Tab-separated table of C-alpha atoms in Angstrom:
chain	number	residue	atom	x	y	z
A	1	GLU	CA	0.000	0.000	0.000
A	2	ALA	CA	1.434	3.333	-1.060
A	3	ALA	CA	1.969	5.651	1.863
A	4	VAL	CA	2.798	9.307	2.339
A	5	THR	CA	3.088	10.463	5.926
A	6	GLN	CA	3.113	14.095	6.988
A	7	SER	CA	4.056	15.603	10.311
A	8	PRO	CA	2.848	17.432	12.213
A	9	ARG	CA	-0.862	17.095	11.389
A	10	SER	CA	-1.503	20.561	12.712
A	11	LYS	CA	0.610	23.430	13.916
A	12	VAL	CA	0.144	26.878	15.354
A	13	ALA	CA	3.032	29.220	14.678
A	14	VAL	CA	3.780	32.831	15.499
A	15	THR	CA	4.430	35.434	12.862
A	16	GLY	CA	8.125	35.600	12.082
A	17	GLY	CA	8.850	32.179	13.478
A	18	LYS	CA	10.367	29.244	11.626
A	19	VAL	CA	8.185	26.307	10.645
A	20	THR	CA	9.259	22.980	9.194
A	21	LEU	CA	6.758	20.556	7.705
A	22	SER	CA	7.958	17.030	7.097
A	23	CYS	CA	6.938	14.388	4.603
A	24	HIS	CA	7.977	10.745	4.319
A	25	GLN	CA	6.996	8.327	1.563
A	26	THR	CA	7.407	4.587	1.291
A	27	ASN	CA	6.311	4.388	-2.346
A	28	ASN	CA	9.820	4.364	-3.772
A	29	HIS	CA	8.720	7.289	-5.955
A	30	ASP	CA	11.184	9.691	-7.489
A	31	TYR	CA	8.867	12.693	-7.524
A	32	MET	CA	7.602	14.541	-4.472
A	33	TYR	CA	5.535	17.695	-4.233
A	34	TRP	CA	4.328	20.284	-1.744
A	35	TYR	CA	0.942	21.915	-2.331
A	36	ARG	CA	-1.073	24.381	-0.335
A	37	GLN	CA	-4.845	24.512	-0.191
A	38	ASP	CA	-6.776	27.560	0.897
A	39	THR	CA	-10.396	27.342	1.953
A	40	GLY	CA	-12.642	26.959	-1.060
A	41	HIS	CA	-9.756	26.735	-3.495
A	42	GLY	CA	-7.882	24.091	-5.344
A	43	LEU	CA	-4.291	23.092	-4.705
A	44	ARG	CA	-1.322	25.187	-5.758
A	45	LEU	CA	2.187	23.829	-6.206
A	46	ILE	CA	4.894	25.329	-3.987
A	47	HIS	CA	7.973	23.168	-4.604
A	48	TYR	CA	8.715	19.780	-6.068
A	49	SER	CA	11.672	17.429	-6.377
A	50	TYR	CA	12.636	14.603	-8.699
A	51	VAL	CA	15.820	13.464	-7.003
A	52	ALA	CA	17.481	13.628	-3.624
A	53	ASP	CA	19.418	16.812	-2.875
A	54	SER	CA	17.567	18.748	-5.558
A	55	THR	CA	14.401	20.843	-5.438
A	56	GLU	CA	12.511	22.928	-7.983
A	57	LYS	CA	10.178	25.891	-7.668
A	58	GLY	CA	6.502	25.498	-8.369
A	59	ASP	CA	3.889	28.179	-8.969
A	60	ILE	CA	4.063	29.913	-5.573
A	61	PRO	CA	7.554	29.391	-4.083
A	62	ASP	CA	7.968	32.816	-2.464
A	63	GLY	CA	8.360	32.573	1.295
A	64	TYR	CA	9.049	28.825	1.188
A	65	LYS	CA	12.113	26.658	0.955
A	66	ALA	CA	12.256	22.922	0.375
A	67	SER	CA	14.723	20.207	1.227
A	68	ARG	CA	15.019	16.650	-0.149
A	69	PRO	CA	17.747	14.918	1.859
A	70	SER	CA	16.776	11.457	0.621
A	71	GLN	CA	14.352	9.843	-1.802
A	72	GLU	CA	11.930	9.179	1.046
A	73	ASN	CA	11.928	12.566	2.752
A	74	PHE	CA	10.858	16.001	1.601
A	75	SER	CA	10.508	19.011	3.892
A	76	LEU	CA	8.889	22.392	3.486
A	77	ILE	CA	10.450	25.249	5.432
A	78	LEU	CA	8.947	28.601	6.289
A	79	GLU	CA	11.866	30.679	7.536
A	80	LEU	CA	9.725	33.656	8.557
A	81	ALA	CA	6.112	32.566	8.851
A	82	SER	CA	3.486	35.127	7.886
A	83	LEU	CA	-0.275	35.357	8.368
A	84	SER	CA	-0.833	34.745	4.659
A	85	GLN	CA	0.759	31.314	4.973
A	86	THR	CA	-2.116	30.007	7.066
A	87	ALA	CA	-3.412	27.106	4.985
A	88	VAL	CA	-3.507	23.337	4.704
A	89	TYR	CA	-0.356	21.873	3.225
A	90	PHE	CA	-0.264	18.597	1.338
A	91	CYS	CA	2.699	16.501	0.374
A	92	ALA	CA	2.401	14.067	-2.527
A	93	SER	CA	4.506	11.613	-4.446
A	94	SER	CA	4.354	10.059	-7.898
A	95	ASP	CA	6.422	7.782	-10.065
A	96	ILE	CA	5.975	9.853	-13.222
A	97	LEU	CA	6.238	13.630	-13.350
A	98	GLY	CA	2.774	15.162	-13.601
A	99	GLU	CA	1.122	12.011	-14.843
A	100	ASN	CA	-0.329	8.893	-13.453
A	101	THR	CA	-1.614	8.875	-9.937
A	102	LEU	CA	-0.467	11.197	-7.206
A	103	TYR	CA	-0.469	9.812	-3.683
A	104	PHE	CA	-1.214	12.443	-1.079
A	105	GLY	CA	-0.449	12.692	2.607
A	106	ALA	CA	-3.147	13.524	5.135
A	107	GLY	CA	-2.231	17.206	5.185
A	108	THR	CA	-0.891	19.641	7.759
A	109	ARG	CA	-3.168	22.410	8.975
A	110	LEU	CA	-0.971	25.437	9.687
A	111	SER	CA	-2.247	28.482	11.513
A	112	VAL	CA	0.044	31.492	11.752
A	113	LEU	CA	-0.974	33.978	14.431
B	1	GLY	CA	-8.842	33.542	-15.859
B	2	GLN	CA	-9.013	30.137	-14.270
B	3	GLN	CA	-7.728	27.353	-16.434
B	4	VAL	CA	-9.872	24.731	-14.729
B	5	GLN	CA	-13.518	25.510	-14.029
B	6	GLN	CA	-15.618	23.116	-11.991
B	7	SER	CA	-19.376	23.111	-11.712
B	8	PRO	CA	-21.428	23.152	-9.704
B	9	THR	CA	-19.560	24.687	-6.781
B	10	SER	CA	-21.728	22.743	-4.376
B	11	LEU	CA	-24.415	20.113	-4.681
B	12	VAL	CA	-26.873	18.651	-2.198
B	13	LEU	CA	-28.556	15.350	-2.972
B	14	GLN	CA	-30.879	12.920	-1.326
B	15	GLU	CA	-29.394	9.492	-0.874
B	16	GLY	CA	-30.006	7.414	-3.983
B	17	GLU	CA	-30.001	10.333	-6.418
B	18	ASN	CA	-27.447	10.635	-9.190
B	19	ALA	CA	-24.847	13.394	-9.465
B	20	GLU	CA	-23.101	14.880	-12.475
B	21	LEU	CA	-19.964	16.953	-11.865
B	22	GLN	CA	-18.349	18.939	-14.630
B	23	CYS	CA	-14.848	20.122	-15.324
B	24	ASN	CA	-14.003	22.502	-18.174
B	25	PHE	CA	-10.534	23.450	-19.291
B	26	SER	CA	-9.506	26.701	-20.942
B	27	THR	CA	-6.516	25.151	-22.728
B	28	SER	CA	-5.804	21.932	-24.545
B	29	LEU	CA	-5.039	19.179	-22.111
B	30	ASN	CA	-2.651	16.274	-22.141
B	31	SER	CA	-4.288	14.409	-19.268
B	32	MET	CA	-6.596	14.905	-16.347
B	33	GLN	CA	-7.459	13.324	-13.015
B	34	TRP	CA	-10.357	13.324	-10.585
B	35	PHE	CA	-9.667	13.398	-6.863
B	36	TYR	CA	-11.922	12.895	-3.866
B	37	GLN	CA	-11.261	14.744	-0.628
B	38	ARG	CA	-12.966	13.771	2.603
B	39	PRO	CA	-14.023	16.668	4.822
B	40	GLY	CA	-10.828	17.857	6.448
B	41	GLY	CA	-8.944	14.976	4.905
B	42	SER	CA	-6.491	13.944	2.263
B	43	LEU	CA	-6.999	13.590	-1.473
B	44	ILE	CA	-7.489	10.240	-3.090
B	45	SER	CA	-7.199	9.722	-6.807
B	46	VAL	CA	-10.508	8.516	-8.185
B	47	PHE	CA	-9.696	8.432	-11.885
B	48	TYR	CA	-6.705	9.082	-14.060
B	49	ASN	CA	-8.580	9.662	-17.284
B	50	PRO	CA	-6.740	11.361	-20.148
B	51	SER	CA	-9.523	10.502	-22.597
B	52	GLY	CA	-12.617	8.394	-23.066
B	53	THR	CA	-14.790	6.789	-20.436
B	54	LYS	CA	-13.757	4.911	-17.341
B	55	GLN	CA	-15.983	3.267	-14.756
B	56	SER	CA	-15.344	2.102	-11.241
B	57	GLY	CA	-18.355	0.852	-9.354
B	58	ARG	CA	-20.918	3.635	-9.147
B	59	LEU	CA	-18.494	6.216	-10.561
B	60	THR	CA	-18.037	6.975	-14.256
B	61	SER	CA	-15.645	9.513	-15.729
B	62	THR	CA	-15.828	10.763	-19.306
B	63	THR	CA	-13.173	13.000	-20.805
B	64	VAL	CA	-13.582	14.575	-24.242
B	65	ILE	CA	-10.202	16.009	-25.144
B	66	LYS	CA	-11.273	18.027	-28.194
B	67	GLU	CA	-14.089	19.665	-26.223
B	68	ARG	CA	-11.794	20.325	-23.261
B	69	ARG	CA	-14.117	18.865	-20.685
B	70	SER	CA	-14.501	15.986	-18.293
B	71	SER	CA	-17.418	14.788	-16.222
B	72	LEU	CA	-17.793	12.602	-13.179
B	73	HIS	CA	-21.072	10.759	-12.775
B	74	ILE	CA	-22.032	9.269	-9.431
B	75	SER	CA	-24.983	6.929	-9.545
B	76	SER	CA	-27.188	5.982	-6.593
B	77	SER	CA	-25.369	8.382	-4.269
B	78	GLN	CA	-24.609	7.346	-0.708
B	79	ILE	CA	-23.982	9.415	2.404
B	80	THR	CA	-20.348	8.306	2.338
B	81	ASP	CA	-19.933	9.969	-1.077
B	82	SER	CA	-20.081	13.343	0.668
B	83	GLY	CA	-16.943	15.395	0.330
B	84	THR	CA	-15.162	17.526	-2.235
B	85	TYR	CA	-14.373	16.347	-5.735
B	86	LEU	CA	-11.500	18.070	-7.506
B	87	CYS	CA	-10.370	17.742	-11.067
B	88	ALA	CA	-6.861	18.530	-12.236
B	89	MET	CA	-5.301	18.754	-15.669
B	90	VAL	CA	-1.908	18.701	-17.298
B	91	ALA	CA	-1.837	21.104	-20.227
B	92	SER	CA	-0.724	19.777	-23.591
B	93	SER	CA	1.812	22.519	-24.020
B	94	GLY	CA	4.229	24.089	-21.610
B	95	SER	CA	4.440	22.981	-18.002
B	96	TRP	CA	3.855	19.389	-16.872
B	97	GLN	CA	2.280	20.668	-13.661
B	98	LEU	CA	-1.129	19.588	-12.468
B	99	ILE	CA	-3.548	22.508	-12.402
B	100	PHE	CA	-6.418	22.016	-9.989
B	101	GLY	CA	-9.967	23.261	-10.076
B	102	SER	CA	-11.589	24.670	-6.938
B	103	GLY	CA	-13.731	21.596	-6.403
B	104	THR	CA	-17.365	20.612	-6.105
B	105	GLN	CA	-18.584	20.123	-2.564
B	106	LEU	CA	-21.062	17.247	-2.520
B	107	THR	CA	-23.416	16.625	0.383
B	108	VAL	CA	-25.607	13.543	0.363
B	109	MET	CA	-28.476	13.681	2.816
B	110	PRO	CA	-30.241	10.630	4.311
């Protein structure tokens, strides 16, 4: 069974603080993605990666950094959290870039106060 | 404007009724997918359907590439079908990225 695990499941952060969201996959997939979802909206791509030690910018990378230390792990880092980054964040993995099925994690609900 | 338009935005059904969800694309598409999202939950791929018709149980997806649209039909709806259905496309030119619609929120009442 394909599995993508995110931690934490929810987080409250203060404005200006650093936040790290973690993602671990056991699918043996090359591609991993970070999306954010705002209430009533679809998902938007923040960063993605196709190999360890390399990350690429998605549609909305400003204010976010990503790290892929291994094939299994992909982190999203908010160095200086802002109110506008309050959202639900989803990690996903796939074996083919942009095609075939994406496997999503359960999401992390981030509230920045 | 939005590249992926979903309709309706929300839909309320009585259990047993059928549902038809629509997805329209403003550009030519290479492939598309339908996802189901439980309230407050993760997304699960329902169909990867670049073209034609696919069926899985009570769900049927039809994608017509040249008309830039896809539909998801749910027959004999059940309370457990409640949630948000999102479609996403990969454009035929340019970026490989999945572009998501805003979703249709389905509520099935007993």
